[in-house]
Coordinates of C-alpha atoms in Angstrom, one line a residue:
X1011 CA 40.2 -22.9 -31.0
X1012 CA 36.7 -21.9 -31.2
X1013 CA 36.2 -22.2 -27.2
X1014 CA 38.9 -20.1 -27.0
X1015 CA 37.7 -17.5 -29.4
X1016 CA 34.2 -17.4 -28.0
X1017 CA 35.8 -15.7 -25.2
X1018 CA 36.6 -12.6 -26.6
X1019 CA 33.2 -10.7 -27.3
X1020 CA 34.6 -9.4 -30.5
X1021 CA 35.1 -12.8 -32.2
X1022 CA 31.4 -13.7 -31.4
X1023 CA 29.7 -12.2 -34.4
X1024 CA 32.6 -14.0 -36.9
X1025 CA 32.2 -17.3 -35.6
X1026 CA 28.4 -16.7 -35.9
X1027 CA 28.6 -15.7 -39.1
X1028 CA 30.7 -18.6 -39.6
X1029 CA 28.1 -21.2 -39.0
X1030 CA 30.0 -22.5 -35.8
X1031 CA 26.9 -23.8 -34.2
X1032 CA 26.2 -26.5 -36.8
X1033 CA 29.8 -27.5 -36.7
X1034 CA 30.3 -27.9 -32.7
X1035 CA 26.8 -29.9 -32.8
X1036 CA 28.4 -33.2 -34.1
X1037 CA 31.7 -32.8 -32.3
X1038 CA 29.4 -33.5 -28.8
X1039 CA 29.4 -37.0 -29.8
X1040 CA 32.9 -37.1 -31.0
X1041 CA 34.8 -40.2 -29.8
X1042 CA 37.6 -38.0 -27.7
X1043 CA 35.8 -37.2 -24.2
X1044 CA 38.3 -34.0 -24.3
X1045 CA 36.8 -32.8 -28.1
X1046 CA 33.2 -33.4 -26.1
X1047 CA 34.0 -31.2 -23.7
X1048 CA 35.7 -28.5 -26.0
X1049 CA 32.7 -28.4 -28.2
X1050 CA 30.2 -28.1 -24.9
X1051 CA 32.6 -25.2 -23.6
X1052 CA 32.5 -23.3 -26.8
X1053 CA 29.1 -24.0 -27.3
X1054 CA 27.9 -22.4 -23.5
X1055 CA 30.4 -19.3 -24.3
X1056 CA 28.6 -18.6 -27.4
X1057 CA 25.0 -19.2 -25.7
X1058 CA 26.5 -17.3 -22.9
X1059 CA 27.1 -14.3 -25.2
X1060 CA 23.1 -13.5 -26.4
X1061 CA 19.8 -14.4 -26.5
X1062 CA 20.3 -14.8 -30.4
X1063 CA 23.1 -17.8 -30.4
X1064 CA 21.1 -19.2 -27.4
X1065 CA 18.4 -19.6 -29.2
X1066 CA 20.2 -21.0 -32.0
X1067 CA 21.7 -23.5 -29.2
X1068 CA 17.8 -24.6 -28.7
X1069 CA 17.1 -24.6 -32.7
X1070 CA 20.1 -26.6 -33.4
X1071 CA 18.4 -29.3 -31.1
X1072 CA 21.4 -28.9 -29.4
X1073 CA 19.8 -29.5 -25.9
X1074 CA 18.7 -33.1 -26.0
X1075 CA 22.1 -34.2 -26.9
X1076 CA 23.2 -32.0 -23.8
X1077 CA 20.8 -33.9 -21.8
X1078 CA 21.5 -37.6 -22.6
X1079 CA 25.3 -37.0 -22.3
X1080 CA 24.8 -35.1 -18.7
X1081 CA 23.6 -38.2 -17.6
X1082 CA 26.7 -40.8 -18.7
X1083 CA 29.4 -39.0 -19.1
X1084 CA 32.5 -37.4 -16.6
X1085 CA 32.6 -34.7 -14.4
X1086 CA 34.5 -32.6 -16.6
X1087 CA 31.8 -33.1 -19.5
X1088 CA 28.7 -32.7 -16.9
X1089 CA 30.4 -29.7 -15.6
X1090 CA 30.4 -27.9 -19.6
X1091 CA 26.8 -29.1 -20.1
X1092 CA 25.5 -27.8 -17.2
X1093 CA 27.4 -24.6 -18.0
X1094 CA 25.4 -24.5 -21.5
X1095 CA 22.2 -24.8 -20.0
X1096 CA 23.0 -22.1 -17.4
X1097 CA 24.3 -19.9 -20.6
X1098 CA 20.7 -20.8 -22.9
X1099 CA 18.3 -20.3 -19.4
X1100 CA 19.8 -17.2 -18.1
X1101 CA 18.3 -15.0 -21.3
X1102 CA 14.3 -15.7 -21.0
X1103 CA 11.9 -17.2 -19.4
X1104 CA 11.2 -19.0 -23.0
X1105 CA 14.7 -19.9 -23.7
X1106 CA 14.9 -21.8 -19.5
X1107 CA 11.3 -22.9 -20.9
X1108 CA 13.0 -24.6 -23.5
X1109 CA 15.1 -26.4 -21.1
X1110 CA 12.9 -27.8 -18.8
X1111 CA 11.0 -29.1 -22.2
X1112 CA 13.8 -31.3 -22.6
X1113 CA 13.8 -33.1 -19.7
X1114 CA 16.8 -31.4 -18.5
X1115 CA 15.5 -30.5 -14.6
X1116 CA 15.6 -33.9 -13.9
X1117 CA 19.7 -34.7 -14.8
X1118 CA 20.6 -31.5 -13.3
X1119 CA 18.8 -32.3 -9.8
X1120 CA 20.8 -35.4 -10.0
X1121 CA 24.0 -33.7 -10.7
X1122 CA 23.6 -32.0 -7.4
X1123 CA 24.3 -35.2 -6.0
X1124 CA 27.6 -35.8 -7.8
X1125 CA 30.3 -36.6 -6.0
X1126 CA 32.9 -33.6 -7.4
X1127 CA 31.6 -30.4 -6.1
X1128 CA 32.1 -28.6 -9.6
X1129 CA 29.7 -30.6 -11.1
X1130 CA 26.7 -29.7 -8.4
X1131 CA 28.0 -26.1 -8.3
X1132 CA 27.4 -25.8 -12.0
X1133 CA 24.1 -27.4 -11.5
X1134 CA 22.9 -25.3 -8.5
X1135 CA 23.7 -22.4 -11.1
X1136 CA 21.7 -24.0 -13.9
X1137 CA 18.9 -24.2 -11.7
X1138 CA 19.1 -20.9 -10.3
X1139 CA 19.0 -19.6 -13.8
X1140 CA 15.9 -21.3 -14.6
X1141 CA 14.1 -20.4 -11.5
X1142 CA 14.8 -16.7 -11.4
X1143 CA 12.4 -16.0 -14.3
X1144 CA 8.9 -16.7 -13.2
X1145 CA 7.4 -18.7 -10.6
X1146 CA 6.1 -21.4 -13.0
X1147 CA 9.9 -22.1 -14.0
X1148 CA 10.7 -22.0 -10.2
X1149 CA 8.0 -24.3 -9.2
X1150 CA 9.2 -26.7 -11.8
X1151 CA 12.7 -26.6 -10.2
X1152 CA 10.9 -27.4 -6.7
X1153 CA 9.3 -30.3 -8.2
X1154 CA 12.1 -32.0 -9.7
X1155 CA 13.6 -32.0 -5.9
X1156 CA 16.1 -29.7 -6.5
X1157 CA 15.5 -28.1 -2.4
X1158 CA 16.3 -30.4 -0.3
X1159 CA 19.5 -31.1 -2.4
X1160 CA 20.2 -26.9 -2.2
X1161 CA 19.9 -27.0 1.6
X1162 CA 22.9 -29.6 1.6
X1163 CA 24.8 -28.2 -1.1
X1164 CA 25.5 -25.0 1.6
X1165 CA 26.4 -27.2 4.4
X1166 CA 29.4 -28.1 2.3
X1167 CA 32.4 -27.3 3.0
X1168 CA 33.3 -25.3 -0.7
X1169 CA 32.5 -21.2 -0.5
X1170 CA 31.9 -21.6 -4.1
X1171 CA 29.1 -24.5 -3.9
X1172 CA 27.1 -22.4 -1.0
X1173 CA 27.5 -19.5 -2.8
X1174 CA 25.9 -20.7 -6.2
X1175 CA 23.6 -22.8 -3.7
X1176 CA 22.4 -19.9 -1.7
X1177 CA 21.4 -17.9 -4.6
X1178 CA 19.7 -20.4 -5.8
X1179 CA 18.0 -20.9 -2.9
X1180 CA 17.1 -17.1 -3.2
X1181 CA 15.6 -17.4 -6.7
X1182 CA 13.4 -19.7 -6.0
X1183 CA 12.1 -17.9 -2.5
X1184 CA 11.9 -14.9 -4.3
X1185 CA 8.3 -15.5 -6.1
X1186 CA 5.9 -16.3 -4.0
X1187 CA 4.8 -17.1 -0.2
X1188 CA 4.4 -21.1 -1.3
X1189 CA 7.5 -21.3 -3.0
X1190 CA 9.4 -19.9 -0.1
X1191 CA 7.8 -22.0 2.2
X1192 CA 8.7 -24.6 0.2
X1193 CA 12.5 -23.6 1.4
X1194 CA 11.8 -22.8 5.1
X1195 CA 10.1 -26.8 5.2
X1196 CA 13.3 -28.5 4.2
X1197 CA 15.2 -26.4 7.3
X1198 CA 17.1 -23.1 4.9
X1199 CA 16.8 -20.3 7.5
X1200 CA 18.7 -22.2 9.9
X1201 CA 21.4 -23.0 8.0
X1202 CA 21.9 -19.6 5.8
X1203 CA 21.5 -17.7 9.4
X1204 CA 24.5 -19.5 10.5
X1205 CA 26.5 -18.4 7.7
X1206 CA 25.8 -14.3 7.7
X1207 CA 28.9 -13.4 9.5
X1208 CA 30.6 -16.3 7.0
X1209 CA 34.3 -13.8 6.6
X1210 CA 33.6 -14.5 2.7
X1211 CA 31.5 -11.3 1.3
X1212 CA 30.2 -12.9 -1.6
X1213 CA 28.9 -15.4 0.6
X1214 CA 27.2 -13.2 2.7
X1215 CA 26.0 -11.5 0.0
X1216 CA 23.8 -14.7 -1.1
X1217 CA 22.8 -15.4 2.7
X1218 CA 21.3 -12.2 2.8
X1219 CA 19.4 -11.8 -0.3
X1220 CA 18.0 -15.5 0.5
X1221 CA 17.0 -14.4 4.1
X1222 CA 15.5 -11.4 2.6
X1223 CA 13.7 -13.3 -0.2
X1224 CA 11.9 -15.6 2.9
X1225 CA 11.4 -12.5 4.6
X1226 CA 9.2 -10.6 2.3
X1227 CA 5.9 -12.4 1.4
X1228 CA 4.4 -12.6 5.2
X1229 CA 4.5 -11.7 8.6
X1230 CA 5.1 -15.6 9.7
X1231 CA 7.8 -15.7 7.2
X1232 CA 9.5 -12.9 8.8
X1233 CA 9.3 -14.0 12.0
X1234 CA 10.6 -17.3 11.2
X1235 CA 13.8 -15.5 9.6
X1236 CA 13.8 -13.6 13.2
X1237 CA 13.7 -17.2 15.0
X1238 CA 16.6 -18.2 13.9
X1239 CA 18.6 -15.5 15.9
X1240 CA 19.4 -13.1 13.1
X1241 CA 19.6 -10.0 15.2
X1242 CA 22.0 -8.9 16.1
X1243 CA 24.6 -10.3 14.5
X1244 CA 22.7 -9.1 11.1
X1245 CA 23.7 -5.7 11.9
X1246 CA 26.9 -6.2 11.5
X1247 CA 26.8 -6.3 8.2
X1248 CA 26.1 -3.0 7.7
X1249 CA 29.8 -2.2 8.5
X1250 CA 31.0 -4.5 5.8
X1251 CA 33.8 -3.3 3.6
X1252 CA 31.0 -4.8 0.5
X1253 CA 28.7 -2.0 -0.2
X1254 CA 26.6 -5.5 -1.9
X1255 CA 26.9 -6.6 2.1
X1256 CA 25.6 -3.4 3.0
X1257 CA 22.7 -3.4 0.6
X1258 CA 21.5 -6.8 1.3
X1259 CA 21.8 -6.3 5.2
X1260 CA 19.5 -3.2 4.9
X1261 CA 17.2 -5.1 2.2
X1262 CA 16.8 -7.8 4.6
X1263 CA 16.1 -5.7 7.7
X1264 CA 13.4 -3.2 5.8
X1265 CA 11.9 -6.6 4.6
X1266 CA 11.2 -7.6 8.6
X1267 CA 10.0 -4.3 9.3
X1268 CA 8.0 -3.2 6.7
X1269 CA 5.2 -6.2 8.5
X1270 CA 4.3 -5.0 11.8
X1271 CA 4.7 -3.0 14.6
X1272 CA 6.2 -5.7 16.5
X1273 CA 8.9 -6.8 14.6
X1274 CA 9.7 -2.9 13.7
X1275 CA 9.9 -2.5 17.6
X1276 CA 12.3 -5.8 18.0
X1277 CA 14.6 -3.8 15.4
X1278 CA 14.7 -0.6 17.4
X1279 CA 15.2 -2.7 20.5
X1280 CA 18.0 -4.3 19.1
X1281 CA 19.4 -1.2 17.6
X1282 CA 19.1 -1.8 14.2
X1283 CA 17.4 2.2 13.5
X1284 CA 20.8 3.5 14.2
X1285 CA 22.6 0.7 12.7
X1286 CA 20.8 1.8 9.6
X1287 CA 21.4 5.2 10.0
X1288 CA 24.8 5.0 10.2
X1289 CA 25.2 2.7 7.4
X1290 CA 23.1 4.9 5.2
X1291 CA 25.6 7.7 5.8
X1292 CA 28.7 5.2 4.7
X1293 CA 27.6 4.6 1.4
X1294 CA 25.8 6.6 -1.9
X1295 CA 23.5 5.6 -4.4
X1296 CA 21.2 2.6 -5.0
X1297 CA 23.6 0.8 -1.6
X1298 CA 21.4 3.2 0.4
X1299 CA 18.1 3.1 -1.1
X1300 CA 16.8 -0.4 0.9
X1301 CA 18.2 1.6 4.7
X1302 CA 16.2 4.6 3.6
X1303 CA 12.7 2.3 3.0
X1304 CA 13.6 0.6 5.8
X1305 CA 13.7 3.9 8.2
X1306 CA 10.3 5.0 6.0
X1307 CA 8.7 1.9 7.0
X1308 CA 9.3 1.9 10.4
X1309 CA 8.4 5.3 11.7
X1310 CA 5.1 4.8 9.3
X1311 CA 3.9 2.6 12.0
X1312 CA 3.3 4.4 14.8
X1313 CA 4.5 8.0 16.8
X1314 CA 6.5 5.9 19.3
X1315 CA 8.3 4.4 16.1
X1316 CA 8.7 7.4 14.5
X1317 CA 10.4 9.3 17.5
X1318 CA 12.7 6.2 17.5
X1319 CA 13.7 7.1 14.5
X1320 CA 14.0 10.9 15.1
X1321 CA 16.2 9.6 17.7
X1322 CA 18.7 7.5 15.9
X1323 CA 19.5 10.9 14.1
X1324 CA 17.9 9.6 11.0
X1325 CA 16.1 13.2 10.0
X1326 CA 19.6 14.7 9.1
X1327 CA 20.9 11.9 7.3
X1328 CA 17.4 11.7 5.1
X1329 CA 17.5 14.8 4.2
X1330 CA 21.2 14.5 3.1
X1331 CA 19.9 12.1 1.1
X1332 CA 17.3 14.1 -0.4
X1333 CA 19.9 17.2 -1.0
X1334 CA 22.5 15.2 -2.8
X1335 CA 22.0 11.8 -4.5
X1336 CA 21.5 12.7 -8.0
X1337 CA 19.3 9.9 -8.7
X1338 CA 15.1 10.6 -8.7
X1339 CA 14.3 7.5 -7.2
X1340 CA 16.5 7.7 -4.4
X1341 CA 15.3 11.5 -3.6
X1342 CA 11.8 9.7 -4.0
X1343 CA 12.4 7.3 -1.0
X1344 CA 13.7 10.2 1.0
X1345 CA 11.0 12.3 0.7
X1346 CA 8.1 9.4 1.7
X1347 CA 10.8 8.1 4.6
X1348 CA 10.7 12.0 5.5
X1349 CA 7.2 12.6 5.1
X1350 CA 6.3 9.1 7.1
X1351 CA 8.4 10.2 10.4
X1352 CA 6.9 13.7 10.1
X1353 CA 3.2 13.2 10.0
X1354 CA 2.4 11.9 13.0
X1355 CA 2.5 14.8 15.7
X1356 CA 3.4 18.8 15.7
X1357 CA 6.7 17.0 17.5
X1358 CA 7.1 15.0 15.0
X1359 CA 6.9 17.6 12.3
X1360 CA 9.1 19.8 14.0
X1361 CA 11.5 17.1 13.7
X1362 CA 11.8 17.3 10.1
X1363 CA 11.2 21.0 9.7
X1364 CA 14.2 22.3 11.5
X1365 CA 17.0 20.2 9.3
X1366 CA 15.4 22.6 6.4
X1367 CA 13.7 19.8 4.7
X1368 CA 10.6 21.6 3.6
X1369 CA 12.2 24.0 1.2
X1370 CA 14.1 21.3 -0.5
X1371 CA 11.1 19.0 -0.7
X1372 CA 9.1 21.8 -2.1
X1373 CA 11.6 22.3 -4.6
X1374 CA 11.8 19.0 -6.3
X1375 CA 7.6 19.2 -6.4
X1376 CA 7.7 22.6 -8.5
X1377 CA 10.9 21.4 -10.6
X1378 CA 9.8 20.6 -14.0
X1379 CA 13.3 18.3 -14.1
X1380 CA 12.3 16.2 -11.4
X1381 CA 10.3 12.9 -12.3
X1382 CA 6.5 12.3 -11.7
X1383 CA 6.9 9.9 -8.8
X1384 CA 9.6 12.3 -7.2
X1385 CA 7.4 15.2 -7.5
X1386 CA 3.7 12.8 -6.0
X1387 CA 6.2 11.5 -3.5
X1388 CA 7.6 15.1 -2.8
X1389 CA 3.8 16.7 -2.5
X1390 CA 2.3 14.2 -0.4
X1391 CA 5.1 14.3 2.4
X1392 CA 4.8 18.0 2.4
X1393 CA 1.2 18.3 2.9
X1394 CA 1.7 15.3 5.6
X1395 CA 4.5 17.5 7.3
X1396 CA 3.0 20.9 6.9
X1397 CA -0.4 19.4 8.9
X1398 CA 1.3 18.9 11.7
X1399 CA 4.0 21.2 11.6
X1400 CA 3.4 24.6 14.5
X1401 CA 6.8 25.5 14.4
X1402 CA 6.5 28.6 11.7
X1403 CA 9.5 29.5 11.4
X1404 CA 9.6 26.7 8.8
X1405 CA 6.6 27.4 7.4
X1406 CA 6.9 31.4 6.5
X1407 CA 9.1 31.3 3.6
X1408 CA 6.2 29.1 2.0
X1409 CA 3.5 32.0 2.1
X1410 CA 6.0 33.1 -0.8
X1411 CA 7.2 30.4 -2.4
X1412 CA 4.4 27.9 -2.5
X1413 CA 1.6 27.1 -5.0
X1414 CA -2.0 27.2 -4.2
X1415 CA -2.5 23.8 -3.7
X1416 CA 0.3 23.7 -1.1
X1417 CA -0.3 27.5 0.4
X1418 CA -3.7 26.3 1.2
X1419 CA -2.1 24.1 4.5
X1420 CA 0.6 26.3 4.8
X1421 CA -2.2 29.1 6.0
X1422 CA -4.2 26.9 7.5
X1423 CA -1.1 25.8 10.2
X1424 CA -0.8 29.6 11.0
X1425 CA -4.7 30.3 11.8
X1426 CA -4.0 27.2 14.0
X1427 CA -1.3 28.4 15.7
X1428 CA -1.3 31.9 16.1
X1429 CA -4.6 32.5 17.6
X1430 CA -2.9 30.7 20.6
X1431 CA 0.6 32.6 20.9
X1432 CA 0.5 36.4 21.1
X1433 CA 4.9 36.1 20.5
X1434 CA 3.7 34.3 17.3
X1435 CA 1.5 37.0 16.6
X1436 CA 3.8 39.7 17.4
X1437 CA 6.5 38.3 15.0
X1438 CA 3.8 37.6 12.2
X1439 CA 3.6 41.0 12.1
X1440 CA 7.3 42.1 12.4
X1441 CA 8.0 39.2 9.7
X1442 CA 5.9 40.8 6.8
X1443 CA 3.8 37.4 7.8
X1444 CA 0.8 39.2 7.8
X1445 CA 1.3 41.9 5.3
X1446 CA 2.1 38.7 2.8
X1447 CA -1.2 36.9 3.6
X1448 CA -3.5 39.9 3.1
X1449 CA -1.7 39.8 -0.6
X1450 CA -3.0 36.1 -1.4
X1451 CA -6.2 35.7 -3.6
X1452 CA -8.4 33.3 -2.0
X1453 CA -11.9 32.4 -3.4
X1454 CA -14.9 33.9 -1.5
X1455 CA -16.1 31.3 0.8
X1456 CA -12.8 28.8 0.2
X1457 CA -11.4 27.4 2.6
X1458 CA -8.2 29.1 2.0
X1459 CA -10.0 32.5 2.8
X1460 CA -11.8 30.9 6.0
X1461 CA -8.2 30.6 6.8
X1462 CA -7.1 33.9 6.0
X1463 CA -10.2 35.3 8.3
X1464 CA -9.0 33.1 11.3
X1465 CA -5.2 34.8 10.8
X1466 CA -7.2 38.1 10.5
X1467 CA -9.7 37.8 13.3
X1468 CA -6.1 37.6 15.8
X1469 CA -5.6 41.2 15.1
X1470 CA -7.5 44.2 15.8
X1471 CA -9.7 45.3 12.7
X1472 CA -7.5 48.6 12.3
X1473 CA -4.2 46.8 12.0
X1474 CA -5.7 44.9 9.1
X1475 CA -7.9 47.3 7.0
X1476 CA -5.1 49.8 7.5
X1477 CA -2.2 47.3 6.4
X1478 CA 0.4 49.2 4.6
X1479 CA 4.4 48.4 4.5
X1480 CA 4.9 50.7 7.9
X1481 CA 2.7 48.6 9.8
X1482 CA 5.4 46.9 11.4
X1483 CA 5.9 49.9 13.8
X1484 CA 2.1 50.6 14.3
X1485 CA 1.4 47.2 15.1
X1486 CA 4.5 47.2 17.7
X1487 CA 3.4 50.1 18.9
X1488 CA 0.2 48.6 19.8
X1489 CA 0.8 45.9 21.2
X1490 CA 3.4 47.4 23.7
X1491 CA 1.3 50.4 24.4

């Protein structure tokens, strides 16, 4: 009765109150294997519920009794223990702490080489529970041998054992370069790249995040990941009917990329820039956030990289992106993916300025709504943009719009420019361009005003002095006469 209370969340704080704990303890040992089993499932729903009756689970001394009984009893005993040390581990670092104390990594390694698959699924999950906390909890779960066993348990023939299997495999990688290595040695990436176009999403979803977890800590990780043939057939994915698919596609492709030139280039070659593109405009929210690094990261490496991603059509998208997810962090990526493709060359910046990026980008700097990473992430791509950036039509609405610190580049694009193109000149003029820069205060001997002096030294001295709100048909008449 109490296992099935515990199920219902609003029971949980009665049957605490009713000292249940104490009262399951003893019935572990109970003569009846089925009573045994009862009291182990109600226990692991309760510890499943909170840190607070999970920690009462490790009080109780609970947990050795757990552990002996793991060992020498059936499947359908082991299968409720190892679901009560999944329940106490998943809550802290101190509480899976606990569990290794006990001597409990050992009995669940051997579990993974029971005979029933329910038994090694529910101790892959234990184990992935322990490991995701910390690397000291993960490397514990290496040393008991608990790898090797993984790798097999997702060459089995059961979705749900590779499933539980892979992401525990993906726990452990997910630390540190050793531990992941520590995967890769016992042969993982082969057998998880065979499995990404697996027809079962959740599945996939595991693979992914595994391959993604290898990928991340070095550039001869990556490129072992890349070995095993992942591209293309990786970028299907990103057309899965899972948005989680999605995500962890994306996550595992900007993980490749972000290394090096070389493996960004392999990605392009392959197509995996318009891949991303495209997938980014499928999907909204936090599914698109790893595609939108991932373009960031490879146009940061070099103009031919960047262009590759102007290609794709990736600028448009972006600055979707940047327009309408509500969420800061995502606008954040946006505007450093943005700013990263636009810095390179005037080209490059052109790129960006014409889908009307700069105004939007400028707005989420000055608004006082927008968070302090948005607004650094939003200022630095502008300034990276706007030194680069000749095409002025993009950059005139900014002589009236944009604060000193960013008006100072804005000015300094135009005395670039326009001593260079007389129709840029011309239309300077007709614009109110030059009226509007004779109205900013500059500092004497700023660099803003050696700016200003540049702009003013393209025009003759009496179109300047004499500026006035009619010059617009003095200075045409001049330069047609």
């Amino acid at each position: 009765m109490v296992a099935e209370l515990a199920t219902r969340p609003q029971n949980i704080e009665s049957l605490q109150n009713a000292g249940v704990m104490s009262l399951l303890r003893p019935l572990l040992l109970d003569v009846v294997p089925t009573i045994q089993q009862t009291a182990a499932l109600a226990l692991g729903r309760l510890a499943n519920y909170n840190g607070d009756l999970a920690e009462a689970v490790v009080k109780g001394d609970i947990l050795p009794q757990l552990v002996y009984s793991l060992a020498e009893q059936n499947r359908f005993y082991k299968k409720a223990a190892a679901f009560v040390l999944r329940a106490v581990g998943k809550h802290s670092p101190q509480l899976a702490q606990a569990i290794v104390d006990c001597g409990a990594l050992d009995t669940l390694v051997i579990c993974l080489e029971d005979f029933d698959p329910g038994v090694k699924e529910a101790a892959a999950w234990a184990l992935g529970y322990i490991a995701r906390h910390n690397a000291e909890l993960s490397q514990a779960v290496v040393d008991a041998g608990a790898v090797p066993l993984l790798v097999l348990c997702i060459q089995e023939p059961e979705i749900a054992l590779k499933r539980i299997a892979a992401s525990a495999l993906s726990d452990i990688s997910k630390h540190s370069p050793e531990l992941a290595q520590t995967v890769v040695d016992v042969g993982a990436i082969a057998h998880l790249a065979q499995m990404i176009l697996n027809p079962d999403s959740k599945l996939k979803r595991q693979v992914l995040s595994a391959l993604s977890q290898i990928a991340k800590h070095s550039v001869d990780l990556a490129e072992m990941v890349v070995e095993a043939e992942i591209f293309p057939v990786v970028l299907t994915c990103l057309k899965d009917k899972d948005d989680y698919v999605k995500k962890n596609a994306s996550t595992l492709i900007r993980e490749i990329a972000k290394h090096t030139p070389e493996l960004s280039q392999l990605i392009v070659n392959t197509g995996g820039v318009a891949a991303v593109t495209d997938c980014i405009g499928s999907c909204k929210g936090n599914i698109r956030l790893p595609g939108i690094m991932m373009l960031g990261y490879v146009a940061a490496h070099s103009e031919n990289l960047a262009m590759a991603v102007i290609v794709s059509k990736a600028v448009p998208q972006l600055s979707v992106c940047l327009s309408e997810e509500p969420e800061d962090h995502i606008k954040a990526a946006a505007a450093w993916a943005l700013g990263q493709i636009g810095r390179h060359t005037p080209e490059h910046a052109r790129a960006v300025a014409v889908t009307n990026t700069l105004p939007v980008l400028l707005s989420l700097y000055m608004s006082t709504e927008s968070s302090e990473d948005l607004q650094t992430k939003s200022k630095k791509a502008i300034k990276s943009i706007l030194q680069k950036c000749t095409y002025l039509p993009a950059l005139e609405p900014f002589l009236y719009d944009a604060p000193p610190n960013i008006l100072k580049h804005v000015v300094g694009q135009f005395s670039k420019v326009l001593p260079h193109d007389s129709k840029a000149r011309r239309l300077f003029v007709t614009s109110g361009g030059l009226k509007k820069v004779q109205e900013i205060k500059a500092g004497p001997g700023s660099l803003l005003q050696e700016y200003i002096n540049s702009i003013n030294s393209c025009y003759p001295e009496e179109i300047v002095s004499k500026f006035f709100p009619g010059v617009q048909q003095v200075f045409v008449s001049f330069m047609t006469a």
